[in-house]
PDB file of N, CA and C in Angstrom:
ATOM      1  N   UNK K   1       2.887  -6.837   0.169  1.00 94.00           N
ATOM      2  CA  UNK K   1       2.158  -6.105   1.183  1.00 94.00           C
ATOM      3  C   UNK K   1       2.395  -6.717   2.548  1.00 94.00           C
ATOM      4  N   UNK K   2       2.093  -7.974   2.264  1.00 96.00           N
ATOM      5  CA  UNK K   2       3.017  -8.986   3.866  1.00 96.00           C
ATOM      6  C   UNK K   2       3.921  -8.431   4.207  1.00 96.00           C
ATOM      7  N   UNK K   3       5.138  -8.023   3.703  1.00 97.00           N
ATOM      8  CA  UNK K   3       6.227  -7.566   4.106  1.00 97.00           C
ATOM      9  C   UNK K   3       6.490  -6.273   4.358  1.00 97.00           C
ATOM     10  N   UNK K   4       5.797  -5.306   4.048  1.00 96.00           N
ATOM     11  CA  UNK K   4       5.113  -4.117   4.408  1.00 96.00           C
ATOM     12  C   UNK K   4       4.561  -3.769   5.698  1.00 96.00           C
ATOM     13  N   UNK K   5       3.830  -4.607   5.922  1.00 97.00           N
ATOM     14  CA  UNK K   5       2.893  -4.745   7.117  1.00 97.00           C
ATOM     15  C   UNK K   5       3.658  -5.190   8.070  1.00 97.00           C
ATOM     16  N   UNK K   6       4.285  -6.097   8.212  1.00 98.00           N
ATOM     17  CA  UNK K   6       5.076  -6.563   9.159  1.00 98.00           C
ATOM     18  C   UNK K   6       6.541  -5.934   9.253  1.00 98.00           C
ATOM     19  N   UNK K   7       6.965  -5.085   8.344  1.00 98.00           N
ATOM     20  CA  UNK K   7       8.051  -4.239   8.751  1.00 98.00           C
ATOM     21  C   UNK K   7       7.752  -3.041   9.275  1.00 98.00           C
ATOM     22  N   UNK K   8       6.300  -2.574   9.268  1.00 97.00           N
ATOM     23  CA  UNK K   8       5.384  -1.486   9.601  1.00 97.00           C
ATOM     24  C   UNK K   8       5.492  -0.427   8.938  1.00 97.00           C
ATOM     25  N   UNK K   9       6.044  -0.422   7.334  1.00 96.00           N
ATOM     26  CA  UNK K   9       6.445   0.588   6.822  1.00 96.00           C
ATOM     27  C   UNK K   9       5.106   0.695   5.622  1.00 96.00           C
ATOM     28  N   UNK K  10       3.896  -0.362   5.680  1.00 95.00           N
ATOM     29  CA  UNK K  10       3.029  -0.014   4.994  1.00 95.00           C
ATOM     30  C   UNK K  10       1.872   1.267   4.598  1.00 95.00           C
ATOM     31  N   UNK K  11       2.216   1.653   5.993  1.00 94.00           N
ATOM     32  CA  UNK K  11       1.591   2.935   5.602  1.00 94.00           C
ATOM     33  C   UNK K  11       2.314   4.782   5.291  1.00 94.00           C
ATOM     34  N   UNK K  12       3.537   3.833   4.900  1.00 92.00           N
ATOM     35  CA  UNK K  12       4.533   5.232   4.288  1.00 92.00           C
ATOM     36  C   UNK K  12       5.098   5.050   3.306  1.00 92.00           C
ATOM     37  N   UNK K  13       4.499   3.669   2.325  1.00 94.00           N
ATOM     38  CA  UNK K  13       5.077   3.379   1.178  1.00 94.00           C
ATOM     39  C   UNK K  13       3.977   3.756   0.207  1.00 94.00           C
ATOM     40  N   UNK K  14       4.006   4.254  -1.072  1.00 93.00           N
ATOM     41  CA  UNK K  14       3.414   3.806  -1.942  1.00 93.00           C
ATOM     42  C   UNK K  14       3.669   2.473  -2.776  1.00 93.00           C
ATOM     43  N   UNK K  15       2.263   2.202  -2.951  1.00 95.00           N
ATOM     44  CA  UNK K  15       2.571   0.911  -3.747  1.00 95.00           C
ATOM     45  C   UNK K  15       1.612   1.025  -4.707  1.00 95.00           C
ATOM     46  N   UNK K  16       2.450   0.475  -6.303  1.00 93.00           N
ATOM     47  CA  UNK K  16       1.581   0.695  -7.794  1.00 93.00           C
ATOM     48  C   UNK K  16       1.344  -0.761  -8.188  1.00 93.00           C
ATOM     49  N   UNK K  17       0.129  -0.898  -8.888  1.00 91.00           N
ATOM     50  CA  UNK K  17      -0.018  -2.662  -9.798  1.00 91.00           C
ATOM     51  C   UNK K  17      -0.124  -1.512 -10.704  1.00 91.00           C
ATOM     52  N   UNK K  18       0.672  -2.032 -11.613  1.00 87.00           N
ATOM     53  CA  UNK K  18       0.628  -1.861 -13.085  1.00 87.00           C
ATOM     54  C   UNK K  18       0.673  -3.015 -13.790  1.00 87.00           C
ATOM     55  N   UNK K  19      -0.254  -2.838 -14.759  1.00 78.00           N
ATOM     56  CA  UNK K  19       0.201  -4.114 -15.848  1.00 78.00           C
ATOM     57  C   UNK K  19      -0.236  -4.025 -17.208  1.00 78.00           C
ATOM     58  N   UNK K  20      -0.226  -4.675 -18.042  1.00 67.00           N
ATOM     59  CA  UNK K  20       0.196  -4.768 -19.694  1.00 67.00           C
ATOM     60  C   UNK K  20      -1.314  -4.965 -19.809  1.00 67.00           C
ATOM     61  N   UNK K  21      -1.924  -4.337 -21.348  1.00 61.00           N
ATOM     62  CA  UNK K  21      -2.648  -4.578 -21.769  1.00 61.00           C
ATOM     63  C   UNK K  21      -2.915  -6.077 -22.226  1.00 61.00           C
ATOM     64  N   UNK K  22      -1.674  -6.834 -22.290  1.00 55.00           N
ATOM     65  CA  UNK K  22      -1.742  -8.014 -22.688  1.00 55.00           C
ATOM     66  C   UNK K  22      -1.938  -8.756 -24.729  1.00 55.00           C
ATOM     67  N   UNK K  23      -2.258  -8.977 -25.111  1.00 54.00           N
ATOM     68  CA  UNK K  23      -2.270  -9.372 -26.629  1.00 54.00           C
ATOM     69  C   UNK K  23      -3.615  -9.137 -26.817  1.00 54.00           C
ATOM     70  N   UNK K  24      -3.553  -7.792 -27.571  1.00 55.00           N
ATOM     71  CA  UNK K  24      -4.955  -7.276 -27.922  1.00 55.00           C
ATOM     72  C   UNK K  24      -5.759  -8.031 -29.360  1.00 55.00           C
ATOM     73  N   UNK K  25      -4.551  -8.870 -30.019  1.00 55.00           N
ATOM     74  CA  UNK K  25      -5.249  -9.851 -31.409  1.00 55.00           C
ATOM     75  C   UNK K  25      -4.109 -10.653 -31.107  1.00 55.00           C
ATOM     76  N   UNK K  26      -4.179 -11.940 -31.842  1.00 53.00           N
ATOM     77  CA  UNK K  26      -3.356 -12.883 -31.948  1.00 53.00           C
ATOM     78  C   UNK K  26      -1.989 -11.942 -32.281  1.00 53.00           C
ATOM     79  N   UNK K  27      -1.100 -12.802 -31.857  1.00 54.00           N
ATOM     80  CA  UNK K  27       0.603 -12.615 -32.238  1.00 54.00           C
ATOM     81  C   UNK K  27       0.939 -10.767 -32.551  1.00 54.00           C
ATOM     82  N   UNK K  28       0.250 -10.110 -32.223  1.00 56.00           N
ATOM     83  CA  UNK K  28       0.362  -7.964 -32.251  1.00 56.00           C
ATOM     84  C   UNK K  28      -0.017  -7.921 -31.461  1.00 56.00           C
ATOM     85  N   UNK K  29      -0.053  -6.691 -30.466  1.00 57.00           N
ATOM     86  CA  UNK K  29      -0.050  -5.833 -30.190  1.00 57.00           C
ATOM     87  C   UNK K  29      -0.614  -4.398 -30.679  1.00 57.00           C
ATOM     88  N   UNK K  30      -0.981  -4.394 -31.954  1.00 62.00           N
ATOM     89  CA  UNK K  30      -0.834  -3.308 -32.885  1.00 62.00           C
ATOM     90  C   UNK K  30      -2.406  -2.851 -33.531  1.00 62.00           C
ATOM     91  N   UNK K  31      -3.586  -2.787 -32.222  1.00 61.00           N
ATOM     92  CA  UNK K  31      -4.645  -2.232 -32.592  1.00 61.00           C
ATOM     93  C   UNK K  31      -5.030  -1.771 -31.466  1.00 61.00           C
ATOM     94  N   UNK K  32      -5.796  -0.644 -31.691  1.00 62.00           N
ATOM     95  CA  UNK K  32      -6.031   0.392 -30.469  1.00 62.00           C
ATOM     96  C   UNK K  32      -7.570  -0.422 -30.187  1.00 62.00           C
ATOM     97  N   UNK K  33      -7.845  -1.609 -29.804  1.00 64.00           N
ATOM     98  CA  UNK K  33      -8.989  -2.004 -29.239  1.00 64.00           C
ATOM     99  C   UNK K  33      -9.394  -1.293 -28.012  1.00 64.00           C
ATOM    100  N   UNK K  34     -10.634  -0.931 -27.922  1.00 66.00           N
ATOM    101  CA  UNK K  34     -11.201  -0.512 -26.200  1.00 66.00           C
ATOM    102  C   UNK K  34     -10.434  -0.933 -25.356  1.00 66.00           C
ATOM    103  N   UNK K  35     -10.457  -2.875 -25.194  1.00 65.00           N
ATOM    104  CA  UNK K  35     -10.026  -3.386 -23.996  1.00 65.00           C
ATOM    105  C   UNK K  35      -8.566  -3.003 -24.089  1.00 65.00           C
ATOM    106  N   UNK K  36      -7.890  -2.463 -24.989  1.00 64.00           N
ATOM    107  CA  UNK K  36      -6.342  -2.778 -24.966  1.00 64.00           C
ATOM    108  C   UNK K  36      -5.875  -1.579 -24.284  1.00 64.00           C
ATOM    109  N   UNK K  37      -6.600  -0.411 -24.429  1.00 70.00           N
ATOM    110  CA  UNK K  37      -6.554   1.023 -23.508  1.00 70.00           C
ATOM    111  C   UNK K  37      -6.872   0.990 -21.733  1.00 70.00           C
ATOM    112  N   UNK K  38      -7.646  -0.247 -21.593  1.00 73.00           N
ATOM    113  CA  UNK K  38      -7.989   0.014 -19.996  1.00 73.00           C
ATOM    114  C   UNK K  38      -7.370  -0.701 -19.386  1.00 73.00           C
ATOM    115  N   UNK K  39      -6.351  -1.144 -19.008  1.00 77.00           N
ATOM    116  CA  UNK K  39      -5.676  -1.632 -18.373  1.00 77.00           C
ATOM    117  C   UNK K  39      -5.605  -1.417 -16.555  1.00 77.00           C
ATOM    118  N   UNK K  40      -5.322  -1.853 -16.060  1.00 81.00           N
ATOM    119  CA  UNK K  40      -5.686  -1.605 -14.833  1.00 81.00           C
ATOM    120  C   UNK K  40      -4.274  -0.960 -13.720  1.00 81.00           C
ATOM    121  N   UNK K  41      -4.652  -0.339 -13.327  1.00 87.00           N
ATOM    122  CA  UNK K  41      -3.726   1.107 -12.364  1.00 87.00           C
ATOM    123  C   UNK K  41      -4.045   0.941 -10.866  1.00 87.00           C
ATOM    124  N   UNK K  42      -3.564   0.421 -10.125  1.00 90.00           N
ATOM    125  CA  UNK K  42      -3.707   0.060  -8.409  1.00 90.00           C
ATOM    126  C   UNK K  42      -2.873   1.093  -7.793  1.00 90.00           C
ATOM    127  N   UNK K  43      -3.338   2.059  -7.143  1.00 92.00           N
ATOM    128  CA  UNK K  43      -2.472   3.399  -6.323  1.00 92.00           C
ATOM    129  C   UNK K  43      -2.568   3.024  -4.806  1.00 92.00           C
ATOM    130  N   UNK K  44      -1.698   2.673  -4.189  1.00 94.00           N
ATOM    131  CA  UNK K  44      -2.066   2.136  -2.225  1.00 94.00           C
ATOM    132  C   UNK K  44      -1.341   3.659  -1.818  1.00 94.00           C
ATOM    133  N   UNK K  45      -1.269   4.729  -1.433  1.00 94.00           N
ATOM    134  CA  UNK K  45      -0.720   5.381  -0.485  1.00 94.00           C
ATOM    135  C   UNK K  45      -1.463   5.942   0.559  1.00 94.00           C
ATOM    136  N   UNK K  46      -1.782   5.315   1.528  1.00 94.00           N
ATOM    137  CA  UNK K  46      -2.843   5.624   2.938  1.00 94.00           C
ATOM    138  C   UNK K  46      -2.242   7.104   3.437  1.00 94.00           C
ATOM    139  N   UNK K  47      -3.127   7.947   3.403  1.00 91.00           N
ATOM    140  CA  UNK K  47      -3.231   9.210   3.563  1.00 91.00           C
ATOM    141  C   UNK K  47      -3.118  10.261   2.288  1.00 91.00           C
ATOM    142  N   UNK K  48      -2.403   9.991   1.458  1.00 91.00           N
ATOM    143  CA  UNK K  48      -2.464  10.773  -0.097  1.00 91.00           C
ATOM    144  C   UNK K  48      -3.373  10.341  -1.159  1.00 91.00           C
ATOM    145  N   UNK K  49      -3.552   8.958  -1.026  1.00 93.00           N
ATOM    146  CA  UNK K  49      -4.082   8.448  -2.666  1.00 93.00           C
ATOM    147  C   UNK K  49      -5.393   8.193  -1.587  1.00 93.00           C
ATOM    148  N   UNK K  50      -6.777   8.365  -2.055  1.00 94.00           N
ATOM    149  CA  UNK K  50      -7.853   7.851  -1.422  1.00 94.00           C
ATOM    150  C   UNK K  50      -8.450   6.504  -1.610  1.00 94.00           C
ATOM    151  N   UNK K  51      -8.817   5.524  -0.648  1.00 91.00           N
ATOM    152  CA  UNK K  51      -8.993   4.573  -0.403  1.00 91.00           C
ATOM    153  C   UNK K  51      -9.877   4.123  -1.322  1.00 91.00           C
ATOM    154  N   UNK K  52      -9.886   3.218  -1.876  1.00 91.00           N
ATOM    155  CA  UNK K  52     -11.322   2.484  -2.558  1.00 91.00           C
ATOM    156  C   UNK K  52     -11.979   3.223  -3.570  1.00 91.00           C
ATOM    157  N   UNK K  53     -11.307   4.154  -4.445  1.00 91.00           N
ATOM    158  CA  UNK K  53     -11.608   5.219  -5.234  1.00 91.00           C
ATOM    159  C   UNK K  53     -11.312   4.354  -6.445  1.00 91.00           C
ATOM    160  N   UNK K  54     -12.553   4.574  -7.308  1.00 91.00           N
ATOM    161  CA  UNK K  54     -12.448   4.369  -8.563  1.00 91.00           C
ATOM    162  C   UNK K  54     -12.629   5.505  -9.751  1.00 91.00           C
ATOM    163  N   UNK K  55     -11.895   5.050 -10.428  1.00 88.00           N
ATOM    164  CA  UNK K  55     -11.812   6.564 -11.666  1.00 88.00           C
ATOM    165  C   UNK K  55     -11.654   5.920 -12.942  1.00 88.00           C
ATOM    166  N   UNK K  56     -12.404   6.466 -14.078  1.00 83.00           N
ATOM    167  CA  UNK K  56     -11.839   5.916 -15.402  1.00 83.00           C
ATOM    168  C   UNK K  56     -11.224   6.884 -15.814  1.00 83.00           C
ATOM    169  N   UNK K  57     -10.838   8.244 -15.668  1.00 84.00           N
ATOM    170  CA  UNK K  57      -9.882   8.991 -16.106  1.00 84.00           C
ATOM    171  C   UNK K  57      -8.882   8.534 -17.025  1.00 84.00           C
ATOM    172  N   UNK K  58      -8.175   9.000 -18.214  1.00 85.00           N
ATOM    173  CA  UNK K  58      -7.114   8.638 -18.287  1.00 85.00           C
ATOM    174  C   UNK K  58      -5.994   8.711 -18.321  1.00 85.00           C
ATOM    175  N   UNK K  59      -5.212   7.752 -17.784  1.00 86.00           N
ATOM    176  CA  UNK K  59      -3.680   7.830 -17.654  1.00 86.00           C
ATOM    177  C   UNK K  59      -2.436   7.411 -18.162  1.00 86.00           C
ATOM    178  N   UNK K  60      -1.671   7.683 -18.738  1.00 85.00           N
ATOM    179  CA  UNK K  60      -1.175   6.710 -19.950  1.00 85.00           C
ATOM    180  C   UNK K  60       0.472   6.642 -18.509  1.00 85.00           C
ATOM    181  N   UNK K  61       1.358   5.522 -19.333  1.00 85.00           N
ATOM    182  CA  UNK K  61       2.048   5.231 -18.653  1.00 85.00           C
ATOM    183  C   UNK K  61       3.202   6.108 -18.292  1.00 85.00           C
ATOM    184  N   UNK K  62       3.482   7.217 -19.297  1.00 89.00           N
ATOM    185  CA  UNK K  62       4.141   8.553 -19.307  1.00 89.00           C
ATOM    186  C   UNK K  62       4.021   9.504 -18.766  1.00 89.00           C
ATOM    187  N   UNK K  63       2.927   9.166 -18.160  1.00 93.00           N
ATOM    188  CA  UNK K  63       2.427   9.760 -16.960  1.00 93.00           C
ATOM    189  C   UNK K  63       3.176   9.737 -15.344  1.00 93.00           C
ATOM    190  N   UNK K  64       3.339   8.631 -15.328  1.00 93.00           N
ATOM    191  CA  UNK K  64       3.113   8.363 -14.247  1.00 93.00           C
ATOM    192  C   UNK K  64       4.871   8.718 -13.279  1.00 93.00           C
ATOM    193  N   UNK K  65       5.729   8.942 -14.106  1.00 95.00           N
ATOM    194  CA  UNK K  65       7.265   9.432 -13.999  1.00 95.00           C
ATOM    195  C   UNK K  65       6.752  10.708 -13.059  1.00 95.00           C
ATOM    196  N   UNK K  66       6.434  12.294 -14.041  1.00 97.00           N
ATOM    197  CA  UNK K  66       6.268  13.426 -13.320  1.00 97.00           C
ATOM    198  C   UNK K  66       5.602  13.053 -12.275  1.00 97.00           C
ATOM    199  N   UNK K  67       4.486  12.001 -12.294  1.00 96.00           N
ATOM    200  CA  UNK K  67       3.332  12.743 -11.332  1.00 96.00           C
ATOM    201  C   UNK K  67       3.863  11.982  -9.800  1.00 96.00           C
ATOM    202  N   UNK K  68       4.862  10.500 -10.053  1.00 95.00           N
ATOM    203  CA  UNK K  68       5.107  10.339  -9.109  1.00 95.00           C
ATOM    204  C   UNK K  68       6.093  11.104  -8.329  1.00 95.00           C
ATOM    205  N   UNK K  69       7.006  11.541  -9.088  1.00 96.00           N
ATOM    206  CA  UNK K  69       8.231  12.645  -8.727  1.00 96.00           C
ATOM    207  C   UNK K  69       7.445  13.952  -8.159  1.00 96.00           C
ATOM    208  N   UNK K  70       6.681  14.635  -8.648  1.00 96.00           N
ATOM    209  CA  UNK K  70       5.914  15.754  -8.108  1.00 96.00           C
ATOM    210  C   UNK K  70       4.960  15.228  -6.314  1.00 96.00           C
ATOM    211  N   UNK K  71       4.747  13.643  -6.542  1.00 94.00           N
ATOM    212  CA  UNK K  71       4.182  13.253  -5.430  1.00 94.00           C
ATOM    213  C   UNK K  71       5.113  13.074  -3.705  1.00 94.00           C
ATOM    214  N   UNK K  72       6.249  12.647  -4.756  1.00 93.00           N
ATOM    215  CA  UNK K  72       7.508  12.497  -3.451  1.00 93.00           C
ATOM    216  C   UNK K  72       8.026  13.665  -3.122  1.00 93.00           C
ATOM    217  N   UNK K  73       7.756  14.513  -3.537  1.00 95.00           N
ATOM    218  CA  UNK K  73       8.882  16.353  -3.674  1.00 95.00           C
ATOM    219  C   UNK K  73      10.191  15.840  -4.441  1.00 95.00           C
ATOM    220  N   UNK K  74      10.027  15.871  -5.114  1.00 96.00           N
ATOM    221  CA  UNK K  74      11.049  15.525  -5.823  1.00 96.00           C
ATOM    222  C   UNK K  74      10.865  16.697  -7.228  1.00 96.00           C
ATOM    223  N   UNK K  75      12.294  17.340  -7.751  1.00 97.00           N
ATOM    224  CA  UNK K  75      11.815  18.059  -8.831  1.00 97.00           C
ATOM    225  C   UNK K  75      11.847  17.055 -10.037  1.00 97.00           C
ATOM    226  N   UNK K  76      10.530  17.982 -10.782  1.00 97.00           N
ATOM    227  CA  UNK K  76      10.569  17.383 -12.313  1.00 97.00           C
ATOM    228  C   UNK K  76      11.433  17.932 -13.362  1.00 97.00           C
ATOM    229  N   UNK K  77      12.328  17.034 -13.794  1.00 96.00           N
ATOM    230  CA  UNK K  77      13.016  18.307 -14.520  1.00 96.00           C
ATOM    231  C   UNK K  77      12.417  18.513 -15.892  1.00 96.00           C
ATOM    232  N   UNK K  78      12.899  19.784 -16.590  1.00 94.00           N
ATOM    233  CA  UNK K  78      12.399  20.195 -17.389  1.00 94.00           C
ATOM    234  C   UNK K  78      11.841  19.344 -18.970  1.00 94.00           C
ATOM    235  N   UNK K  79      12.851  18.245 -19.215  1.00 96.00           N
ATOM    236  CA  UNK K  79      12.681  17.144 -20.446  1.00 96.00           C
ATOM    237  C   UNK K  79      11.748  16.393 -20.544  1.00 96.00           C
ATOM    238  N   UNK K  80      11.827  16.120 -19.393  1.00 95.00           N
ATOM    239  CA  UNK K  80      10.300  15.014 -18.682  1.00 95.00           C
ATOM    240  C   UNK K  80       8.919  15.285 -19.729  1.00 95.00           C
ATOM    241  N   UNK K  81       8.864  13.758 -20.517  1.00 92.00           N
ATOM    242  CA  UNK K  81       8.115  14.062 -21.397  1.00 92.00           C
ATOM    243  C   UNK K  81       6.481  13.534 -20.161  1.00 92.00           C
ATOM    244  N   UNK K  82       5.022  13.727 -20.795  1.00 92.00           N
ATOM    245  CA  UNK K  82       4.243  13.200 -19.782  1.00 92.00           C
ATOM    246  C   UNK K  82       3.420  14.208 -18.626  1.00 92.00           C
ATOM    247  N   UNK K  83       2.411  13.824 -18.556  1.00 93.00           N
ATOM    248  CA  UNK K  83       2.035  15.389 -17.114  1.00 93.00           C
ATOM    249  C   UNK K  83       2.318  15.240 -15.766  1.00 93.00           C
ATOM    250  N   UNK K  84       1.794  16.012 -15.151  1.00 96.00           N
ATOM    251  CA  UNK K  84       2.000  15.520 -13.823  1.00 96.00           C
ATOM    252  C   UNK K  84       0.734  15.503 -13.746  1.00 96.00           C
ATOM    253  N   UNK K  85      -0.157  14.009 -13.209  1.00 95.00           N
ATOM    254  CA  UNK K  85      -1.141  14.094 -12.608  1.00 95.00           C
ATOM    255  C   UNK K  85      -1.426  13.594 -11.000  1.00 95.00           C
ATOM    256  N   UNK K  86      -0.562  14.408 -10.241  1.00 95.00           N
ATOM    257  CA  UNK K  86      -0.336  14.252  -8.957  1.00 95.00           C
ATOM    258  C   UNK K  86      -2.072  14.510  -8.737  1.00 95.00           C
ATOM    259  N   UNK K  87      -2.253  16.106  -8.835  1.00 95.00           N
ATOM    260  CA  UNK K  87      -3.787  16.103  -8.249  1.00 95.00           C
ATOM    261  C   UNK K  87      -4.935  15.278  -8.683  1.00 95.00           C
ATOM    262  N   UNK K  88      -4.818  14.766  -9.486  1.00 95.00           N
ATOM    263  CA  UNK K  88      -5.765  13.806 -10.095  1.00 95.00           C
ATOM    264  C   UNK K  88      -5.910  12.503  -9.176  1.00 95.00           C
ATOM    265  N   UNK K  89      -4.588  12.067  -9.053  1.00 93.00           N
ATOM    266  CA  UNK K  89      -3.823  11.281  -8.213  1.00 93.00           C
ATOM    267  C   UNK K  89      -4.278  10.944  -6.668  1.00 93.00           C
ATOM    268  N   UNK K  90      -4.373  12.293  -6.327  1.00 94.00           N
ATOM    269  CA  UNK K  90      -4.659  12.709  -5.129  1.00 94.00           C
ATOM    270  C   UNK K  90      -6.117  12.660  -4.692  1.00 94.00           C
ATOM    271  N   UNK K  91      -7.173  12.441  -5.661  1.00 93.00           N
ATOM    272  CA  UNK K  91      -8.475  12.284  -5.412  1.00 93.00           C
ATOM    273  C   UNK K  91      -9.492  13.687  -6.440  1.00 93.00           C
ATOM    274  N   UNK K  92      -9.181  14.784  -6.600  1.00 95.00           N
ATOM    275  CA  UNK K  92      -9.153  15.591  -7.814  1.00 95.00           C
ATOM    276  C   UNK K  92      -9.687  15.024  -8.744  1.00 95.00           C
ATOM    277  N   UNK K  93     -11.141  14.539  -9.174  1.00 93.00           N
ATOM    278  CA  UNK K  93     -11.268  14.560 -10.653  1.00 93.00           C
ATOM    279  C   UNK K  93     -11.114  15.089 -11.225  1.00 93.00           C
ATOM    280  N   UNK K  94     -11.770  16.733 -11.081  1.00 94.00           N
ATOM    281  CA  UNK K  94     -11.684  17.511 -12.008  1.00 94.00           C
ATOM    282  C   UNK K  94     -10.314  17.576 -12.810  1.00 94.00           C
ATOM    283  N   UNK K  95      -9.309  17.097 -12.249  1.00 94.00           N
ATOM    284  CA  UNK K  95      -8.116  17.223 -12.718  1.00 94.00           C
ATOM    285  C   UNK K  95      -7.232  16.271 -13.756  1.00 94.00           C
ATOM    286  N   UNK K  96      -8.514  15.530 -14.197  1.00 92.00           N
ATOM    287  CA  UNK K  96      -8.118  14.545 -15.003  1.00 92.00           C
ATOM    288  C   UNK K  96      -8.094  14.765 -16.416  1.00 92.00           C
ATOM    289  N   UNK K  97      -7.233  14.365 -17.138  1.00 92.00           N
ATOM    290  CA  UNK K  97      -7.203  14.676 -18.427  1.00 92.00           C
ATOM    291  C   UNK K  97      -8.540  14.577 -19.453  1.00 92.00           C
ATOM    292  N   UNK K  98      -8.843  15.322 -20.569  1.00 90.00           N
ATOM    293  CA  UNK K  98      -9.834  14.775 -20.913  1.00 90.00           C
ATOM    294  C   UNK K  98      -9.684  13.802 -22.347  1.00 90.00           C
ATOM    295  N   UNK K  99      -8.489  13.748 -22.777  1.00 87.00           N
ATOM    296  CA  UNK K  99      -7.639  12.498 -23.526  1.00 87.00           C
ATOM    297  C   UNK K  99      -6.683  11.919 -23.054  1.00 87.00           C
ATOM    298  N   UNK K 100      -6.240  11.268 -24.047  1.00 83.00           N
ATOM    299  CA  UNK K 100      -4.974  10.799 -23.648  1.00 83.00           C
ATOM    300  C   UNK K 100      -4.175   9.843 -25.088  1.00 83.00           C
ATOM    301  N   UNK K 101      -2.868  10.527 -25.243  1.00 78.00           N
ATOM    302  CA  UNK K 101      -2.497  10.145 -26.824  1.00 78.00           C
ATOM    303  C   UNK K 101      -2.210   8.670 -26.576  1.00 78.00           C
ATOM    304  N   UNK K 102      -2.412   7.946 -27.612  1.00 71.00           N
ATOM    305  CA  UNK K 102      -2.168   6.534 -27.528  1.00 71.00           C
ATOM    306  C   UNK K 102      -1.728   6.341 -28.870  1.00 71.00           C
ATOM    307  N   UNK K 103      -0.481   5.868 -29.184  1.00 68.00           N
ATOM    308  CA  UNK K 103       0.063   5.139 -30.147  1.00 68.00           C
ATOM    309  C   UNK K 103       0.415   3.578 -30.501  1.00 68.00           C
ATOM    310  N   UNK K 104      -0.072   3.037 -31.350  1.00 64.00           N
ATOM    311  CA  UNK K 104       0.485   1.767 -31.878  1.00 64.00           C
ATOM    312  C   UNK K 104       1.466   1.196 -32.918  1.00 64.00           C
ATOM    313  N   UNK K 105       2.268   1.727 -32.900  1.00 65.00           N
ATOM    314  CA  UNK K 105       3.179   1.254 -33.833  1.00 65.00           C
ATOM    315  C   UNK K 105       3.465   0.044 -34.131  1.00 65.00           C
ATOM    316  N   UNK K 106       3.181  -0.732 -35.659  1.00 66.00           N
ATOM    317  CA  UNK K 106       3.072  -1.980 -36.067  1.00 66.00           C
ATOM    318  C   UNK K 106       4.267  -2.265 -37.038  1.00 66.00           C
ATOM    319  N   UNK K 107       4.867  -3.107 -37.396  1.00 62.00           N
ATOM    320  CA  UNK K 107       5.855  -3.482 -38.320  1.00 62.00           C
ATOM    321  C   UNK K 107       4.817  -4.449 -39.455  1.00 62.00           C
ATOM    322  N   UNK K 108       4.760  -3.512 -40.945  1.00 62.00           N
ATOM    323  CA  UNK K 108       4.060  -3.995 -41.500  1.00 62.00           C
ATOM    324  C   UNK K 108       4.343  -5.274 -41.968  1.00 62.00           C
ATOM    325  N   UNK K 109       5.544  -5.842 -41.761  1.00 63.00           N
ATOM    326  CA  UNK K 109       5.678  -7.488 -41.855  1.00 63.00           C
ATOM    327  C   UNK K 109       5.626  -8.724 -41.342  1.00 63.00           C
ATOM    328  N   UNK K 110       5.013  -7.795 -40.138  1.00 58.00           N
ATOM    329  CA  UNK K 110       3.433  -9.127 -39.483  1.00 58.00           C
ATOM    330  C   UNK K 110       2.652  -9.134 -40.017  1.00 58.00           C
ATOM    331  N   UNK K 111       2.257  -8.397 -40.903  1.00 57.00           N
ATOM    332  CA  UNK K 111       0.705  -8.622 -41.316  1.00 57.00           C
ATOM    333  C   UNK K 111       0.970  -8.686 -43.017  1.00 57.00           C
ATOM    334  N   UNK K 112       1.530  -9.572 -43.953  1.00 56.00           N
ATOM    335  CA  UNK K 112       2.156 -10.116 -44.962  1.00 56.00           C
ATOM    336  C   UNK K 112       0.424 -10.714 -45.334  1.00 56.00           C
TER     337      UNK K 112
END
């Protein structure tokens, strides 16, 4: 963001924190715990994304391809697995999903 600010291009960039649910049990990955679903989603774009807005909506990470491409004008093309949740995005609750598929796929020879 330092470098943003001082190149003055901070307020025409978007900027995302994304990050990992992290190790939801010892040594897997491979249980759909509460905490392992909420992970945390940081949206900065001053004038599109609204400031200081909090949402638990959810958004899975397959998401976030269309909705940023639909956000830049950019086309989505047709394969594009994932929604676009640009308006959601945009400050729009109503426009938020009211699930969201979550898979864990485990290799049953961790758990011997």
């Amino acid at each position: 963001m330092q470098a943003l600010q001082e190149s003055g291009e901070a307020d025409n960039t978007l900027v995302l924190f994304i990050t990992d649910n992290g190790i939801a049990v010892p040594f897997a990955k491979c249980n759909a715990w509460f905490h392992s679903s909420r992970s945390p989603l940081l949206v900065r774009w001053p004038g599109r994304v609204p400031s200081a807005r909090v949402t638990h909506g959810p958004i899975g990470l397959v998401d976030l391809m269309p909705t940023l491409l639909k956000m830049t004008g950019t086309p989505i093309p047709e394969d594009v697995e994932g929604l676009d949740l640009s308006e959601f995005a945009e400050g729009n609750d109503a426009a938020a999903p009211a699930s969201q598929y979550i898979n864990f796929p485990c290799m049953p020879a961790w758990f011997r």
